Short mmCIF file of C-alpha atoms and ligand atoms in Angstrom, two decimals:
data_model
loop_
_atom_site.label_atom_id
_atom_site.label_comp_id
_atom_site.label_asym_id
_atom_site.label_seq_id
_atom_site.Cartn_x
_atom_site.Cartn_y
_atom_site.Cartn_z
CA MET O 1437 85.63 93.54 101.26
CA GLU O 1438 86.40 90.29 101.94
CA LYS O 1439 89.50 89.08 100.97
CA GLY O 1440 89.05 86.20 98.72
CA ASP O 1441 85.99 88.30 97.51
CA LEU O 1442 85.13 89.30 93.83
CA MET O 1443 87.22 92.23 92.83
CA ARG O 1444 85.57 95.40 91.78
CA GLU O 1445 85.68 96.42 87.74
CA PHE O 1446 88.62 98.99 87.38
CA THR O 1447 89.51 101.94 85.05
CA TYR O 1448 91.64 104.92 84.38
CA GLN O 1449 88.72 106.89 83.08
CA TRP O 1450 87.58 107.14 86.68
CA ASN O 1451 85.00 109.62 87.04
CA PRO O 1452 84.87 110.33 91.69
CA GLU O 1453 81.61 112.11 91.17
CA GLU O 1454 80.11 108.73 90.68
CA TYR O 1455 82.08 107.06 93.49
CA ASN O 1456 79.54 104.88 95.36
CA HIS O 1457 81.75 102.42 98.60
CA ARG O 1458 79.73 99.93 97.45
CA GLY O 1459 78.08 100.65 93.94
CA LYS O 1460 78.98 99.44 91.02
CA GLU O 1461 80.94 101.62 88.75
CA PRO O 1462 84.71 100.80 87.69
CA ILE O 1463 87.29 102.30 90.64
CA LEU O 1464 90.33 103.69 89.68
CA LYS O 1465 93.20 101.44 88.49
CA ILE O 1466 96.55 102.16 89.54
CA THR O 1467 99.82 99.58 88.10
CA LYS O 1468 103.11 100.51 89.25
CA SER O 1469 103.34 101.86 85.52
CA SER O 1470 100.92 104.04 85.79
CA PHE O 1471 102.28 105.29 89.36
CA GLY O 1472 105.42 105.67 87.72
CA THR O 1473 104.02 107.68 84.59
CA PHE O 1474 101.91 109.94 87.10
CA GLN O 1475 105.32 110.47 89.05
CA TRP O 1476 107.40 111.61 86.40
CA CYS O 1477 104.51 114.13 84.62
CA PRO O 1478 101.21 114.21 85.57
CA ARG O 1479 100.34 115.84 82.16
CA LYS O 1480 102.00 112.93 80.47
CA TYR O 1481 99.83 110.46 82.47
CA PHE O 1482 96.86 111.98 81.75
CA HIS O 1483 98.00 112.02 78.09
CA SER O 1484 98.50 108.23 78.60
CA TYR O 1485 97.03 106.30 80.65
CA VAL O 1486 93.00 108.50 80.39
CA GLU O 1487 93.36 110.00 76.95
CA ARG O 1488 94.52 106.64 75.40
CA LEU O 1489 96.66 108.70 72.90
CA PRO O 1490 99.12 106.33 72.00
CA GLN O 1491 103.46 106.21 72.22
CA ASP O 1492 105.56 105.99 70.19
CA GLN O 1493 107.76 102.73 70.76
CA THR O 1494 111.48 103.69 71.22
CA GLU O 1495 114.07 101.33 70.54
CA ALA O 1496 114.95 101.07 74.23
CA MET O 1497 111.47 99.68 75.39
CA LEU O 1498 111.57 97.09 72.58
CA LYS O 1499 114.98 95.84 74.17
CA GLY O 1500 113.85 95.63 77.46
CA THR O 1501 110.71 93.85 76.24
CA ILE O 1502 112.93 91.16 74.75
CA ILE O 1503 115.60 91.17 77.08
CA HIS O 1504 112.75 90.44 79.96
CA ASN O 1505 111.62 87.72 77.52
CA SER O 1506 114.56 85.91 77.89
CA ARG O 1507 115.25 86.34 81.68
CA GLU O 1508 112.15 84.77 82.41
CA SER O 1509 112.91 81.74 79.70
CA PHE O 1510 115.68 81.56 81.46
CA PHE O 1511 114.15 80.73 84.35
CA LYS O 1512 111.68 78.70 83.47
CA SER O 1513 114.71 76.46 81.69
CA PHE O 1514 116.96 75.96 84.51
CA ASP O 1515 117.52 72.49 85.38
CA ILE O 1516 118.93 72.52 89.08
CA LYS O 1517 120.20 69.22 88.49
CA LYS O 1518 122.05 69.46 85.91
CA ALA O 1519 123.60 72.53 86.82
CA GLU O 1520 124.79 70.88 89.86
CA SER O 1521 127.13 68.20 87.77
CA TYR O 1522 128.82 71.46 86.05
CA SER O 1523 131.62 72.87 86.85
CA HIS O 1524 132.24 76.31 87.42
CA ASN O 1525 133.23 77.12 83.18
CA GLU O 1526 130.36 74.65 82.15
CA LEU O 1527 128.09 76.67 84.38
CA ILE O 1528 128.62 79.99 82.37
CA ALA O 1529 128.25 77.93 78.76
CA TYR O 1530 125.01 76.46 80.39
CA CYS O 1531 123.88 79.64 81.33
CA LEU O 1532 124.51 81.53 78.18
CA SER O 1533 122.52 78.71 76.23
CA LEU O 1534 119.40 79.11 77.70
CA TYR O 1535 119.02 82.52 76.46
CA PRO O 1536 118.35 83.13 72.65
CA LEU O 1537 120.88 83.86 69.81
CA ASP O 1538 120.28 88.11 69.38
CA GLU O 1539 121.51 90.99 69.52
CA TYR O 1540 121.79 91.74 72.55
CA VAL O 1541 124.02 88.38 73.19
CA ASP O 1542 126.84 90.77 75.32
CA MET O 1543 124.22 91.68 77.69
CA TYR O 1544 123.46 87.68 78.22
CA GLU O 1545 127.21 86.66 79.14
CA THR O 1546 127.32 89.38 81.85
CA MET O 1547 123.73 87.68 83.05
CA ALA O 1548 125.33 84.20 82.26
CA ILE O 1549 128.55 85.35 84.62
CA PHE O 1550 126.72 86.18 87.56
CA ASP O 1551 123.49 83.74 87.86
CA ALA O 1552 126.84 81.06 87.43
CA ASN O 1553 128.73 82.90 90.29
CA ARG O 1554 124.90 82.70 91.62
CA PHE O 1555 124.56 79.16 91.57
CA MET O 1556 128.22 78.07 92.44
CA GLU O 1557 127.07 79.83 95.87
CA ALA O 1558 123.46 78.51 96.44
CA LYS O 1559 125.16 75.07 95.77
CA ILE O 1560 127.42 75.86 99.37
CA ASP O 1561 123.56 77.24 101.49
CA THR O 1562 120.87 76.15 100.11
CA VAL O 1563 120.22 75.40 96.46
CA GLU O 1564 116.71 74.86 96.73
CA ASN O 1565 116.19 78.44 96.92
CA TYR O 1566 118.03 79.53 93.39
CA LEU O 1567 114.74 79.48 91.73
CA PRO O 1568 112.35 82.41 91.82
CA VAL O 1569 109.29 81.39 93.70
CA VAL O 1570 107.48 83.44 91.04
CA ASN O 1571 108.71 84.40 87.81
CA GLU O 1572 107.24 87.62 86.44
CA VAL O 1573 104.01 86.91 88.54
CA LYS O 1574 100.79 89.21 87.71
CA LEU O 1575 99.27 90.54 91.28
CA ASP O 1576 95.44 92.30 91.56
CA ALA O 1577 94.99 93.92 94.82
CA GLU O 1578 92.06 96.55 96.64
CA ILE O 1579 93.04 99.60 98.93
CA GLN O 1580 91.47 101.72 101.42
CA VAL O 1581 92.65 105.58 100.07
CA GLY O 1582 90.32 107.43 102.48
CA GLU O 1583 86.99 107.43 101.37
CA TYR O 1584 87.76 106.10 98.18
CA THR O 1585 88.76 101.91 97.19
CA VAL O 1586 91.21 101.77 94.22
CA HIS O 1587 92.67 98.87 92.65
CA LEU O 1588 96.42 98.16 92.32
CA GLN O 1589 98.11 96.37 89.96
CA GLY O 1590 101.59 95.09 88.83
CA ILE O 1591 103.67 92.06 87.25
CA ILE O 1592 106.20 91.45 89.50
CA ASP O 1593 109.79 90.28 87.99
CA ARG O 1594 111.26 87.41 90.23
CA MET O 1595 110.65 86.25 94.07
CA PHE O 1596 112.93 85.14 95.85
CA LEU O 1597 112.90 82.91 99.37
CA ASP O 1598 115.49 83.71 101.53
CA GLY O 1599 115.10 81.79 105.24
CA ASN O 1600 112.00 83.24 106.16
CA SER O 1601 111.84 86.27 104.21
CA HIS O 1602 110.51 86.89 99.94
CA ILE O 1603 112.44 89.19 98.28
CA PRO O 1604 111.92 91.01 95.42
CA MET O 1605 113.81 91.23 92.55
CA GLU O 1606 113.65 93.86 89.89
CA PHE O 1607 115.09 93.90 86.71
CA LYS O 1608 115.83 96.44 84.49
CA THR O 1609 118.19 97.11 81.10
CA GLY O 1610 119.40 100.49 81.37
CA LEU O 1611 122.00 101.79 82.83
CA TRP O 1612 122.13 102.14 86.90
CA LYS O 1613 122.79 105.35 87.96
CA ASP O 1614 123.12 106.62 91.73
CA TYR O 1615 120.04 109.29 91.14
CA LYS O 1616 117.61 106.59 90.36
CA THR O 1617 117.61 104.97 93.74
CA THR O 1618 114.46 106.95 95.14
CA SER O 1619 112.26 105.98 92.30
CA MET O 1620 113.28 102.31 92.76
CA ARG O 1621 112.89 102.53 96.25
CA LYS O 1622 108.92 103.70 95.27
CA GLU O 1623 108.58 100.91 93.16
CA MET O 1624 109.59 98.45 95.20
CA ALA O 1625 107.54 99.68 98.02
CA PHE O 1626 104.47 99.44 95.13
CA TYR O 1627 105.15 96.43 94.96
CA GLN O 1628 105.12 95.96 98.37
CA LEU O 1629 101.96 97.01 98.51
CA LEU O 1630 100.57 94.95 96.25
CA TYR O 1631 101.56 91.66 97.81
CA GLU O 1632 100.79 92.68 101.46
CA ASN O 1633 96.69 93.61 99.87
CA THR O 1634 96.46 90.51 97.41
CA PRO O 1635 93.17 88.68 98.70
CA GLU O 1636 95.35 85.18 99.82
CA LYS O 1637 93.37 83.30 97.35
CA ILE O 1638 94.97 84.53 94.72
CA LEU O 1639 98.82 84.43 96.41
CA GLN O 1640 97.91 81.09 96.98
CA GLU O 1641 97.29 80.50 93.75
CA LYS O 1642 100.19 82.27 92.10
CA GLY O 1643 102.72 80.02 94.74
CA LEU O 1644 102.84 82.95 97.12
CA ASN O 1645 102.95 82.35 101.60
CA GLN O 1646 101.25 85.51 102.45
CA ASP O 1647 102.45 84.52 106.23
CA ILE O 1648 105.81 85.13 104.82
CA PRO O 1649 106.70 89.06 104.92
CA ILE O 1650 109.18 91.09 102.24
CA THR O 1651 111.75 92.51 104.29
CA HIS O 1652 114.19 92.70 102.36
CA TRP O 1653 113.89 93.70 98.11
CA GLY O 1654 116.45 94.47 95.60
CA TRP O 1655 116.86 95.47 91.49
CA TYR O 1656 119.14 93.91 89.20
CA TYR O 1657 120.95 95.68 86.15
CA PRO O 1658 122.99 93.77 83.96
CA ALA O 1659 123.87 96.73 81.72
CA SER O 1660 125.96 98.07 85.06
CA ASN O 1661 126.72 95.08 86.27
CA TYR O 1662 124.35 96.18 89.22
CA ILE O 1663 122.80 94.64 91.87
CA HIS O 1664 121.56 95.57 94.68
CA ILE O 1665 119.09 93.96 97.90
CA GLU O 1666 118.06 96.05 100.98
CA PRO O 1667 116.18 96.22 103.82
CA ILE O 1668 112.74 97.37 102.89
CA LYS O 1669 112.12 101.24 103.60
CA LYS O 1670 109.57 102.68 105.66
CA GLY O 1671 109.61 105.85 104.02
CA SER O 1672 109.39 104.14 100.00
CA MET O 1673 105.59 102.70 102.04
CA THR O 1674 104.51 106.47 103.00
CA ALA O 1675 105.82 108.02 99.58
CA VAL O 1676 103.94 105.57 97.28
CA MET O 1677 100.53 106.35 99.86
CA LYS O 1678 100.99 109.62 99.24
CA GLY O 1679 101.51 109.67 95.45
CA ILE O 1680 98.69 107.18 95.45
CA ALA O 1681 96.63 110.19 97.38
CA GLN O 1682 98.28 112.94 94.99
CA ILE O 1683 96.38 110.81 91.51
CA ILE O 1684 93.33 110.76 93.30
CA ALA O 1685 93.80 114.53 93.87
CA SER O 1686 94.12 115.08 90.18
CA TYR O 1687 91.07 113.26 89.33
CA GLU O 1688 89.60 115.03 91.75
CA GLU O 1689 90.10 118.61 90.45
CA SER O 1690 90.78 116.99 86.99
CA LEU O 1691 93.91 118.78 87.18
CA PHE O 1692 96.91 117.11 85.56
CA PRO O 1693 99.87 118.94 85.94
CA THR O 1694 103.28 119.90 83.28
CA LYS O 1695 106.25 118.77 84.73
CA TYR O 1696 108.89 120.02 82.44
CA PHE O 1697 112.35 119.66 82.88
CA ALA O 1698 114.00 120.32 79.13
CA ARG O 1699 116.70 117.30 79.12
CA THR O 1700 113.99 115.13 79.38
CA CYS O 1701 110.97 116.31 77.86
CA THR O 1702 112.80 116.04 74.60
CA SER O 1703 111.70 112.31 74.79
CA CYS O 1704 108.42 112.74 75.46
CA SER O 1705 105.59 111.10 73.15
CA TYR O 1706 103.26 114.11 73.37
CA TYR O 1707 106.19 117.01 73.06
CA GLY O 1708 104.38 117.77 69.99
CA ILE O 1709 101.25 118.64 71.83
CA CYS O 1710 102.73 119.61 74.88
CA ASP O 1711 101.34 123.55 76.19
CA ALA O 1712 104.56 123.90 78.86
CA VAL O 1713 106.58 122.92 75.91
CA ASN O 1714 106.20 126.22 74.56
CA SER O 1715 105.86 128.24 77.33
CA GLU O 1716 108.91 126.76 79.04
CA SER O 1717 110.97 126.23 76.25
CA TRP O 1718 111.20 130.07 76.20
CA LEU O 1719 112.01 131.20 79.65
S1 SF4 A 2267 106.31 117.36 77.32
FE1 SF4 A 2267 107.16 117.09 79.43
S2 SF4 A 2267 106.06 118.41 80.60
FE2 SF4 A 2267 105.22 117.65 78.71
S3 SF4 A 2267 103.60 115.64 78.70
FE3 SF4 A 2267 105.65 115.44 78.44
S4 SF4 A 2267 106.74 114.86 79.69
FE4 SF4 A 2267 105.06 116.16 80.58
#
């Protein structure tokens, strides 16, 4: 497919046997979330995306949605000209005023201090790069994996410009733990794959320039006051391609195995119907 052409329909209810390279049947859809769920547990993926069984809405999910929306609004409302006239303390107050008054005010305070400090640094350097180039942008791409074309989709929280580099930053409302590094790298590599394969026309419409490469990526966990930026890791990109191939293989074999972990499975929405729970919990 030429970049800029219309994309094919896509679905999670994909049947590889009907796949035809030039056909009209929907191709496999893979989002960052569905990819992550498959990595977590292929059976959970099957229940959630293929069977479309509802999932319980947890308090953490609700909190995540509210704070993500607040963060998006913050960047939409932030006025650089106004901010330039403020002292550090005034800047903190200004940043805080851009967040809503709800039960997550402690988190907003941490973010306001972080954002004010970042602005003070940007004022010395390049204030025009303070705001992200894109703020919650959805991208769509098609890639070739073996004999199949698959559709990738994801929402990049924010992408910043630094010199001649784009830096996607993921925002998380949970607590940071070092063991999350590997999965965070895979999330960021998924974004990079998506960005590099999104048709140029779509990127331009969203305000992105594909000539500017992603050289670094990062994540911000305000609940732990933790931010991390690092050069991209080629190994993470390989891991994402391997993960995509595993999803395809599961569809081909109609096999979505369980990944049972006593500690984490109790929070799974499908705990009650999972055959691994009965067999594994008695071992
Ligand atoms: S209970 Fe555990 S093994 Fe079963 S579907 Fe959920 S995550 Fe997978």
